XYZ file of C-alpha atoms in Angstrom:
682
model
C 191.971 186.503 5.317
C 191.215 190.158 4.505
C 190.773 190.987 0.849
C 193.434 193.249 -0.689
C 192.328 196.499 -2.351
C 194.151 199.118 -4.468
C 192.597 202.609 -4.749
C 193.933 204.828 -7.600
C 192.757 208.468 -7.594
C 194.535 211.848 -7.778
C 191.978 213.467 -5.438
C 193.259 213.170 -1.833
C 189.705 213.627 -0.467
C 188.445 210.642 -2.487
C 191.517 208.613 -1.492
C 190.874 209.275 2.214
C 187.098 208.680 1.956
C 187.392 205.360 0.140
C 190.363 204.132 2.202
C 188.663 204.752 5.550
C 185.467 203.152 4.300
C 187.352 200.027 3.212
C 189.486 199.790 6.324
C 186.394 199.910 8.537
C 185.129 196.918 6.577
C 188.420 195.061 7.354
C 189.931 195.382 3.868
C 193.710 195.670 3.403
C 194.165 198.938 1.464
C 196.970 200.508 -0.609
C 196.650 203.751 -2.581
C 198.218 205.480 -5.592
C 197.731 209.046 -6.840
C 198.619 208.449 -10.539
C 198.672 205.676 -13.141
C 202.435 205.165 -13.117
C 202.539 204.809 -9.332
C 199.730 202.244 -9.598
C 201.717 200.157 -12.098
C 204.745 200.223 -9.798
C 202.609 198.997 -6.864
C 201.078 196.224 -8.984
C 204.563 194.853 -9.698
C 204.598 193.400 -6.155
C 200.987 193.697 -4.921
C 198.142 191.329 -5.874
C 194.836 193.092 -5.070
C 191.451 191.383 -5.200
C 189.648 194.657 -5.955
C 190.965 197.741 -7.786
C 189.201 201.114 -7.704
C 190.373 203.401 -10.574
C 189.574 207.006 -11.486
C 189.311 207.564 -15.285
C 191.120 210.913 -15.231
C 194.632 210.356 -13.830
C 197.997 212.054 -14.312
C 200.907 210.320 -16.094
C 198.933 207.248 -17.253
C 195.177 207.627 -17.785
C 192.644 205.419 -16.042
C 191.437 204.117 -19.397
C 194.951 202.946 -20.357
C 195.565 201.585 -16.840
C 192.451 199.394 -17.155
C 193.709 198.029 -20.493
C 197.151 197.215 -19.068
C 195.686 195.465 -16.010
C 193.325 193.321 -18.090
C 196.191 192.359 -20.426
C 198.032 190.659 -17.542
C 197.042 187.070 -16.749
C 197.587 187.409 -12.978
C 194.867 190.064 -12.653
C 192.175 188.210 -14.625
C 190.153 187.434 -11.454
C 190.536 190.883 -9.849
C 187.432 193.065 -9.695
C 187.891 196.329 -11.620
C 185.705 199.192 -10.347
C 185.843 202.620 -12.010
C 185.282 205.730 -9.868
C 184.288 208.290 -12.484
C 183.867 212.060 -12.270
C 182.973 212.102 -15.975
C 180.595 209.132 -16.001
C 177.842 211.136 -17.668
C 180.033 212.526 -20.447
C 182.854 210.126 -21.362
C 180.862 207.843 -23.674
C 183.439 205.073 -23.078
C 182.421 201.436 -23.450
C 183.708 200.412 -20.017
C 182.756 196.802 -20.611
C 185.297 196.588 -23.451
C 187.968 197.837 -21.040
C 187.259 194.854 -18.779
C 185.604 196.988 -16.083
C 183.219 195.056 -13.828
C 181.175 198.045 -12.678
C 181.316 201.835 -12.392
C 180.492 204.280 -9.578
C 179.783 207.919 -10.421
C 181.391 210.438 -8.095
C 178.471 212.113 -6.351
C 176.934 212.736 -2.969
C 176.117 209.045 -2.402
C 179.471 207.616 -3.427
C 179.993 205.894 -0.041
C 176.596 204.202 -0.273
C 177.311 202.909 -3.775
C 180.784 201.629 -2.802
C 179.194 199.618 0.018
C 176.560 198.298 -2.379
C 179.252 197.098 -4.831
C 181.291 195.511 -2.016
C 178.222 193.535 -0.842
C 177.690 192.224 -4.381
C 181.365 191.244 -4.612
C 181.354 189.439 -1.278
C 178.101 187.671 -2.189
C 179.499 186.695 -5.593
C 176.498 188.284 -7.336
C 178.153 191.272 -9.049
C 178.415 189.509 -12.395
C 174.834 188.235 -12.151
C 173.599 191.794 -12.629
C 173.652 193.788 -15.861
C 176.419 196.371 -16.158
C 175.436 199.785 -14.883
C 176.880 203.027 -13.560
C 175.948 203.329 -9.886
C 174.794 206.820 -8.886
C 174.484 208.142 -12.453
C 171.195 209.842 -11.585
C 173.025 211.865 -8.918
C 175.222 213.654 -11.554
C 174.380 215.555 -14.692
C 175.913 215.920 -18.175
C 178.319 218.863 -18.352
C 178.650 220.499 -21.779
C 182.141 221.859 -21.078
C 183.388 218.377 -20.126
C 181.905 216.917 -23.324
C 183.664 219.544 -25.431
C 186.987 218.885 -23.704
C 186.627 215.121 -24.230
C 185.778 215.681 -27.909
C 188.879 217.872 -28.367
C 190.935 215.174 -26.629
C 189.687 212.575 -29.142
C 190.668 214.808 -32.063
C 194.157 215.282 -30.608
C 194.493 211.530 -29.982
C 193.614 210.816 -33.643
C 196.286 213.250 -34.842
C 198.928 211.847 -32.465
C 198.048 208.312 -33.559
C 198.593 209.165 -37.237
C 201.744 211.308 -37.234
C 204.816 209.592 -38.683
C 207.077 210.693 -35.792
C 207.200 208.602 -32.632
C 205.841 210.644 -29.697
C 206.278 209.651 -26.039
C 205.656 211.321 -22.698
C 208.194 210.365 -20.053
C 208.610 211.222 -16.382
C 211.576 213.023 -14.886
C 213.141 209.613 -14.176
C 212.637 208.417 -17.768
C 209.593 206.162 -17.243
C 207.247 206.025 -20.267
C 203.700 207.184 -19.519
C 202.412 207.566 -23.103
C 203.467 206.266 -26.529
C 201.727 206.776 -29.888
C 201.556 203.963 -32.522
C 204.610 205.273 -34.402
C 206.629 205.098 -31.167
C 205.378 201.540 -30.537
C 206.610 200.588 -34.033
C 210.043 202.196 -33.580
C 210.518 200.639 -30.117
C 209.110 197.271 -31.306
C 206.801 196.943 -28.300
C 203.092 197.333 -27.557
C 201.925 200.176 -25.329
C 201.127 197.889 -22.375
C 204.787 196.731 -22.512
C 206.071 200.303 -22.759
C 204.109 201.974 -19.956
C 206.326 202.326 -16.908
C 209.409 201.059 -18.785
C 212.679 203.011 -18.789
C 212.772 204.876 -22.115
C 216.566 205.002 -22.201
C 216.895 201.215 -21.841
C 215.844 200.840 -25.495
C 219.143 202.442 -26.589
C 222.459 200.649 -26.302
C 225.997 201.715 -25.450
C 226.990 205.288 -26.244
C 223.541 205.971 -27.765
C 221.946 205.566 -24.330
C 224.192 208.174 -22.716
C 223.735 210.501 -25.696
C 219.930 210.260 -25.309
C 220.232 211.167 -21.614
C 222.460 214.120 -22.528
C 219.829 215.377 -24.982
C 217.182 215.303 -22.249
C 219.483 217.151 -19.845
C 220.178 219.807 -22.505
C 216.452 220.278 -23.175
C 215.780 220.804 -19.448
C 218.675 223.206 -18.891
C 218.009 226.995 -18.844
C 218.180 228.509 -22.350
C 221.365 230.487 -21.709
C 223.233 227.553 -20.201
C 222.054 224.693 -22.417
C 225.030 222.778 -23.852
C 225.385 222.594 -27.623
C 224.060 219.457 -29.237
C 224.115 217.696 -32.607
C 221.175 215.569 -33.771
C 223.289 212.469 -34.390
C 221.345 209.399 -35.535
C 220.657 206.797 -32.852
C 220.465 203.088 -33.610
C 217.119 201.521 -32.695
C 216.114 197.997 -33.793
C 217.920 198.170 -37.175
C 216.650 201.694 -37.819
C 218.161 205.127 -37.390
C 216.269 207.862 -35.546
C 216.900 211.402 -34.384
C 215.674 212.350 -30.934
C 214.335 215.655 -29.614
C 212.805 216.567 -26.252
C 210.213 219.234 -25.434
C 209.946 220.245 -21.774
C 206.339 220.761 -20.700
C 207.232 222.500 -17.416
C 210.361 223.888 -15.804
C 212.239 221.656 -13.399
C 214.461 218.551 -13.679
C 211.776 216.115 -12.480
C 208.865 217.298 -14.638
C 207.468 215.162 -17.497
C 208.554 215.954 -21.058
C 207.769 214.922 -24.634
C 210.250 212.776 -26.613
C 210.015 213.022 -30.425
C 211.665 210.257 -32.503
C 212.030 210.770 -36.268
C 212.837 207.748 -38.469
C 215.697 208.849 -40.783
C 216.689 205.390 -42.022
C 215.661 206.025 -45.637
C 217.187 209.513 -45.665
C 220.492 208.233 -44.245
C 220.710 205.444 -46.840
C 219.838 207.851 -49.658
C 222.470 210.351 -48.455
C 225.171 207.686 -48.300
C 224.221 206.403 -51.780
C 224.455 209.898 -53.270
C 227.769 210.490 -51.539
C 229.275 207.359 -53.118
C 228.335 208.472 -56.651
C 228.506 212.246 -56.405
C 229.899 212.723 -59.907
C 227.033 210.836 -61.585
C 224.309 212.696 -59.736
C 225.551 216.285 -60.150
C 222.508 217.124 -62.254
C 220.183 215.754 -59.566
C 221.939 217.835 -56.908
C 221.731 220.965 -59.044
C 217.969 220.536 -59.398
C 217.090 219.417 -55.876
C 215.177 221.762 -53.578
C 217.697 221.078 -50.789
C 220.633 223.454 -50.226
C 223.964 221.840 -51.216
C 227.378 223.377 -50.523
C 231.084 222.470 -50.609
C 233.421 224.365 -48.261
C 237.228 224.408 -48.349
C 239.149 223.893 -45.082
C 239.660 227.682 -44.745
C 235.881 228.261 -44.913
C 235.651 229.513 -48.530
C 232.832 228.322 -50.775
C 233.908 225.829 -53.430
C 230.409 225.088 -54.772
C 226.753 225.839 -54.039
C 223.738 224.576 -55.981
C 220.860 226.540 -57.497
C 218.546 226.047 -54.474
C 221.251 227.475 -52.190
C 221.509 230.631 -54.320
C 217.743 231.042 -54.668
C 217.073 230.627 -50.936
C 219.896 232.874 -49.711
C 219.982 235.391 -52.580
C 223.765 235.777 -53.011
C 225.292 236.268 -56.488
C 228.226 234.228 -57.835
C 230.563 237.211 -57.296
C 229.449 237.552 -53.665
C 229.770 233.809 -53.042
C 233.373 233.890 -54.324
C 234.388 236.211 -51.454
C 232.094 234.793 -48.749
C 233.328 232.728 -45.822
C 231.163 230.191 -44.000
C 231.262 232.452 -40.936
C 229.551 235.225 -42.924
C 226.293 233.286 -43.396
C 226.001 231.608 -39.990
C 223.441 233.128 -37.625
C 225.273 234.658 -34.598
C 223.624 232.310 -32.085
C 224.861 229.275 -34.046
C 228.285 230.522 -35.206
C 230.548 229.212 -32.432
C 228.821 225.840 -32.262
C 228.927 225.341 -36.052
C 232.605 226.305 -36.312
C 233.335 223.631 -33.688
C 231.410 221.151 -35.824
C 233.370 222.318 -38.877
C 236.665 221.496 -37.145
C 235.232 218.138 -36.099
C 234.226 217.281 -39.695
C 237.647 218.315 -41.081
C 239.105 215.466 -39.014
C 237.206 213.045 -41.267
C 234.051 212.622 -39.179
C 230.452 213.045 -40.376
C 227.541 214.807 -38.690
C 223.954 213.832 -39.492
C 220.804 215.871 -38.931
C 222.510 218.984 -37.574
C 220.236 221.996 -37.090
C 221.535 225.521 -37.692
C 220.502 228.824 -39.289
C 221.850 230.727 -42.333
C 221.591 234.491 -42.888
C 220.258 235.418 -46.349
C 221.484 238.454 -48.290
C 218.314 240.386 -47.342
C 218.801 239.615 -43.633
C 216.315 236.751 -43.355
C 217.185 233.836 -41.055
C 216.831 230.464 -42.745
C 216.427 227.518 -40.334
C 217.960 224.376 -41.868
C 218.736 220.773 -40.971
C 221.233 218.635 -42.814
C 224.140 216.230 -43.045
C 227.801 217.272 -43.275
C 230.774 215.109 -44.248
C 234.360 215.579 -45.419
C 236.147 214.517 -48.590
C 239.668 213.350 -47.718
C 242.447 213.279 -50.326
C 245.890 211.959 -49.476
C 244.904 211.756 -45.822
C 244.063 215.476 -45.708
C 240.688 217.248 -45.862
C 239.924 218.536 -49.384
C 236.499 220.029 -48.649
C 233.358 219.501 -46.596
C 230.033 218.585 -48.203
C 226.708 219.671 -46.717
C 223.128 218.961 -47.804
C 220.550 221.052 -45.934
C 216.774 221.090 -45.959
C 214.903 224.338 -45.295
C 212.920 223.693 -42.105
C 211.958 227.287 -41.352
C 208.268 226.472 -41.668
C 208.629 223.254 -39.660
C 210.473 225.053 -36.870
C 207.737 227.657 -36.760
C 205.135 224.901 -36.479
C 207.095 223.185 -33.680
C 207.145 226.457 -31.773
C 203.389 226.839 -32.166
C 202.846 223.243 -31.061
C 205.027 223.728 -27.979
C 203.289 226.986 -27.068
C 199.769 225.586 -27.414
C 198.968 221.923 -28.003
C 195.292 222.845 -27.698
C 195.394 225.129 -30.755
C 194.106 222.408 -33.058
C 192.909 224.734 -35.790
C 196.323 226.343 -36.149
C 198.008 222.948 -36.433
C 195.432 221.818 -38.977
C 195.813 224.875 -41.199
C 199.620 225.189 -41.010
C 200.665 221.540 -41.032
C 203.432 220.616 -43.470
C 201.553 217.402 -44.218
C 198.102 217.149 -45.752
C 195.255 216.367 -43.338
C 191.789 215.266 -44.446
C 188.461 214.194 -42.932
C 186.311 211.838 -45.030
C 182.683 210.875 -44.354
C 181.293 207.345 -44.431
C 180.121 207.992 -48.022
C 183.700 208.666 -49.128
C 183.215 212.415 -49.588
C 185.788 214.901 -48.296
C 184.324 216.783 -45.324
C 187.401 218.875 -44.641
C 191.015 219.218 -45.758
C 193.848 221.527 -44.881
C 195.714 223.927 -47.131
C 198.742 221.626 -47.539
C 196.607 218.790 -48.908
C 195.054 221.179 -51.452
C 198.520 222.410 -52.472
C 199.719 218.828 -52.983
C 196.741 218.197 -55.316
C 197.032 221.571 -57.075
C 193.481 222.635 -56.114
C 191.893 225.163 -53.795
C 190.434 223.697 -50.597
C 186.940 224.712 -51.724
C 187.344 222.623 -54.910
C 187.979 219.452 -52.868
C 185.529 219.738 -49.956
C 182.181 218.058 -50.693
C 183.558 215.876 -53.507
C 184.540 212.204 -53.499
C 187.939 213.171 -54.957
C 187.489 210.726 -57.856
C 189.251 213.181 -60.201
C 192.463 212.808 -58.136
C 192.882 209.160 -59.108
C 194.573 207.704 -62.167
C 191.485 205.633 -63.116
C 188.136 204.406 -61.758
C 189.811 201.126 -60.788
C 192.500 203.087 -58.972
C 189.822 205.053 -57.083
C 187.940 201.869 -56.200
C 191.118 200.319 -54.745
C 191.240 202.957 -52.012
C 187.458 203.210 -51.585
C 187.317 199.466 -50.855
C 189.479 200.072 -47.774
C 186.920 202.485 -46.241
C 184.629 199.862 -44.594
C 187.622 198.228 -42.917
C 188.882 201.561 -41.577
C 185.423 202.380 -40.203
C 185.468 198.969 -38.487
C 188.688 199.833 -36.668
C 191.459 198.870 -39.105
C 194.218 201.396 -39.816
C 196.125 202.379 -42.939
C 199.717 203.168 -42.069
C 202.392 204.463 -44.458
C 200.620 203.420 -47.678
C 202.456 204.754 -50.757
C 199.831 205.857 -53.291
C 199.986 207.909 -56.545
C 197.523 210.733 -57.292
C 196.838 213.004 -60.266
C 197.226 216.761 -59.743
C 194.949 219.355 -61.344
C 197.576 220.042 -64.043
C 197.709 216.318 -64.886
C 201.101 215.668 -63.297
C 201.678 212.723 -60.962
C 202.298 213.138 -57.229
C 203.107 210.400 -54.706
C 201.634 210.411 -51.204
C 202.409 208.505 -47.996
C 198.966 207.855 -46.481
C 197.915 207.023 -42.930
C 194.258 206.921 -41.884
C 191.965 205.707 -39.096
C 188.399 206.112 -37.883
C 187.807 209.368 -35.966
C 185.915 207.675 -33.130
C 185.898 203.855 -32.827
C 182.701 204.112 -30.767
C 180.942 206.167 -33.454
C 182.052 205.219 -36.998
C 179.521 207.651 -38.489
C 181.964 210.462 -37.692
C 184.102 209.205 -40.577
C 187.820 208.839 -41.151
C 190.725 211.213 -40.530
C 193.998 210.832 -42.356
C 197.388 212.333 -43.069
C 199.044 212.593 -46.487
C 202.762 213.360 -46.808
C 204.211 214.333 -50.221
C 206.954 211.830 -51.161
C 207.064 212.705 -54.882
C 210.665 213.947 -54.752
C 211.788 210.772 -53.003
C 210.016 208.520 -55.528
C 211.504 210.472 -58.451
C 214.972 210.229 -56.919
C 214.550 206.461 -56.441
C 213.478 206.085 -60.084
C 216.384 208.219 -61.336
C 218.875 206.256 -59.246
C 217.481 202.994 -60.615
C 217.598 204.278 -64.201
C 221.186 205.530 -63.827
C 222.300 202.189 -62.416
C 220.891 200.206 -65.392
C 221.709 202.569 -68.297
C 224.885 202.957 -70.360
C 226.011 206.584 -69.951
C 227.392 206.958 -73.506
C 224.633 205.472 -75.673
C 221.553 205.474 -73.455
C 221.053 201.734 -74.049
C 220.569 199.401 -71.081
C 223.776 198.030 -69.532
C 224.666 194.578 -68.198
C 222.938 195.224 -64.868
C 219.766 196.137 -66.741
C 220.018 192.897 -68.737
C 219.752 190.771 -65.563
C 216.309 192.200 -64.719
C 214.968 191.947 -68.279
C 216.294 188.416 -68.853
C 214.753 187.075 -65.629
C 211.364 188.608 -66.501
C 211.325 187.425 -70.121
C 212.411 183.876 -69.224
C 209.571 183.674 -66.682
C 207.118 184.845 -69.356
C 208.485 182.356 -71.910
C 208.079 179.475 -69.442
C 204.601 180.515 -68.308
C 203.102 180.977 -71.765
C 205.357 178.578 -73.705
C 206.504 181.438 -75.971
C 209.736 181.638 -77.991
C 212.553 183.958 -76.875
C 215.464 184.984 -79.104
C 218.795 186.465 -77.976
C 221.010 188.388 -80.426
C 224.645 189.500 -80.099
C 226.166 191.874 -82.657
C 229.265 194.044 -82.837
C 230.794 196.559 -85.237
C 233.189 195.169 -87.828
C 236.730 196.632 -87.662
C 235.669 199.152 -84.985
C 239.269 199.493 -83.761
C 240.168 201.051 -87.121
C 237.471 203.693 -86.616
C 239.047 204.771 -83.326
C 242.617 204.524 -84.684
C 241.952 206.453 -87.919
C 239.308 208.957 -86.822
C 239.651 209.258 -83.053
C 237.578 208.131 -80.082
C 235.069 210.982 -80.450
C 234.149 209.637 -83.882
C 233.981 206.136 -82.415
C 231.612 207.324 -79.656
C 229.374 208.962 -82.269
C 229.228 205.692 -84.242
C 228.146 203.836 -81.082
C 225.406 206.382 -80.349
C 224.139 206.359 -83.955
C 224.149 202.553 -84.018
C 221.958 202.438 -80.885
C 219.578 204.964 -82.457
C 219.286 202.799 -85.611
C 218.799 199.661 -83.510
C 215.933 201.157 -81.485
C 214.080 202.115 -84.669
C 214.317 198.569 -86.048
C 212.871 196.750 -83.019
C 209.488 196.645 -81.258
C 208.527 198.268 -77.942
C 208.633 194.879 -76.223
C 212.207 194.256 -77.434
C 215.237 195.429 -75.429
C 218.656 196.719 -76.542
C 221.754 196.476 -74.310
C 225.363 197.613 -74.621
C 227.272 194.489 -73.633
C 230.745 196.036 -73.676
C 232.907 198.082 -76.050
C 231.390 197.823 -79.533
C 229.369 194.693 -78.628
C 225.566 194.867 -78.202
C 222.822 192.451 -77.241
C 219.110 192.213 -78.172
C 216.305 190.355 -76.329
C 213.375 189.514 -78.650
C 210.449 188.022 -76.668
C 207.639 186.137 -78.451
C 209.879 185.814 -81.528
C 210.423 182.448 -83.290
C 213.726 181.743 -85.033
C 212.597 182.681 -88.579
C 211.130 186.014 -87.371
C 214.271 186.764 -85.364
C 216.383 186.170 -88.468
C 214.241 188.635 -90.459
C 214.556 191.309 -87.716
C 218.343 191.127 -87.460
C 218.811 190.887 -91.246
C 216.810 194.087 -91.602
C 218.988 195.663 -88.900
C 222.191 194.533 -90.650
C 221.090 196.019 -93.967
C 219.995 199.299 -92.347
C 223.368 199.731 -90.653
C 225.305 198.909 -93.826
C 223.384 201.535 -95.838
C 223.389 204.305 -93.179
C 225.602 207.389 -93.406
C 227.949 207.519 -90.420
C 229.882 210.545 -91.808
C 232.988 208.386 -92.314
C 234.898 207.535 -95.541
C 234.116 203.836 -95.206
C 230.707 202.233 -94.433
C 229.954 200.730 -91.027
C 228.843 197.082 -90.943
C 227.939 194.649 -88.167
C 228.214 190.894 -87.668
C 225.343 189.146 -85.881
C 224.856 185.919 -83.932
C 221.387 184.605 -82.958
C 220.387 181.897 -80.461
C 217.014 180.631 -79.160
C 216.083 179.990 -75.528
C 215.651 176.324 -74.568
C 213.824 175.322 -71.394
C 216.256 175.285 -68.486
C 218.865 177.518 -70.201
C 220.890 179.794 -67.964
C 221.755 183.251 -69.295
C 225.399 182.197 -69.729
C 224.452 179.224 -71.935
C 222.158 181.261 -74.191
C 224.750 184.041 -74.573
C 227.538 181.510 -75.295
C 225.575 179.987 -78.229
C 224.866 183.450 -79.674
C 228.532 184.409 -79.174
C 229.692 181.298 -81.055
C 227.321 182.208 -83.898
C 228.774 185.746 -83.903
C 232.327 184.419 -84.277
C 231.162 182.151 -87.093
C 229.739 185.232 -88.834
C 233.085 187.028 -88.453
C 235.045 184.007 -89.687
C 232.716 183.848 -92.689
C 233.648 187.328 -93.856
C 231.739 189.685 -91.488
C 228.639 191.785 -92.299
C 226.398 188.727 -92.046
C 223.956 186.858 -89.768
C 224.509 183.361 -88.339
C 221.732 181.584 -86.412
C 222.297 178.950 -83.721
C 218.920 177.193 -83.110
């Protein structure tokens, strides 16, 4: 039975030459002119021999070899590379599972026949791997430079946080970077040839198709669109398309941005808007509230600074006045949509500043409903003018690597095998507070919080050089002025075949996000009136201190105290005076305890103390000192303020409720005994 052969090459002359040669030798031959077509053929065709060109459209020959060798049913097929760049590529073809390679030259037919004889004789694997006909071609400097540039671009694409895919006009995936693999929850060999839109469900799938159609439409006729979040494997992403060439069937680039964290943060802030007014006023994002008639109800400081309008001018402005003409009609339609109670996430538009500048922004808009009617819309926008400019440059010239490097909104660095910085971009220097020249040539040790901190990251270098990757590592650094900045790091070896070329990485500034997370956590565990921890804060502290007490067999005391006759203070002097007493009491309490102790407002005028590593006699001394200090302090009231105190000790196996109940019973005993005293429950 004739052996089956598949020939994959985009050169019709090579296709014809090889096909006729094989057919004369009684081989059954099928052909494909690109990598995607080859994958489609292999779905129903089982060849014994596959000839593959390295440089192919849609899916490269290198990736095609990897996909073929990953499939069990092709493990016995002979894989023969026909290479026009055999002298320059530097690829380890053996690692790709290639059996042999034939250089494209004058004697290509002779070498194909030679390989076929070895295959038929079963002796191909008995010979050492070689490139047939290599002496008939020569190294081309231009080709080497192009391949080197391609490697640099591949490193950058592999390390960006956005998911990048190239898809055909029919939606088949022909390239996916690691971030896209993560978002789609599939390896590249599973993605290649798959329908991109099948990863979205329901209405999201149709919306994704509509976005692609809008991107391919002529500029003047493109329908309006909103970057609504799409659901993807328990994450939320926004999706954009960049057309590489005109025409409905041409390939294009899909860009997926993971907005899960941003969406959650936005919803959290929206739920507690009153508590976080100070955060909003100091954020670098533009925040605005608009009444249903389009008047401005509120704008934050960043809004005023970016757009340059005074308070008097804002009072008479309408939302239409600041919308760029090309966005006005679309945004007013969105405005009507939001007033019906809907929300719009990740909408892109442009504002006109007082001095005529156009400010490109992206943000989320929602509506506050009161009594079933819209009260006002709320919008939080991020200035993306620089990012939009960078996207335009990237679309105009993907080959302009230097421009991308210098103008990137994320820090990019190149580190040698000795850990020294070989190159960094301007953004990385800005994040560290240094000039680029101050960083290049150093090991960057001065950026770390300590030598141990520096060693933690340095220890990862050998693994990266060996092929491991760092992805989305949150790491703190010290700026030149001594302040702390947080970075989201991703790094990998520049060239897996030549580790001596070092490591390239990307650093994204997430300081604002980390500070917001810390502020949100602090607000959720702190009493707003006194500044003491609240009940929610107690749960975290109690769990930690109980674990410590068990591990080291250390004593732990819990104290409950409240203000004697506090109701009379409010009744006789007013609640403002009562609030001042509570604040002053907390201030006195903090000064009487150690740094390892914790003070909580338990409710009303009742407070709680956790005293780790404190035996019962020491706990009694601490609270007695506190009682005396309160009784002798001046609270600016006619009568002195006193407190009653109950103390209990932690016993192995105690739940928080049991420990608090014993202290509470001791507190009531102190009150029944005349108040202004301490009672201890062992």
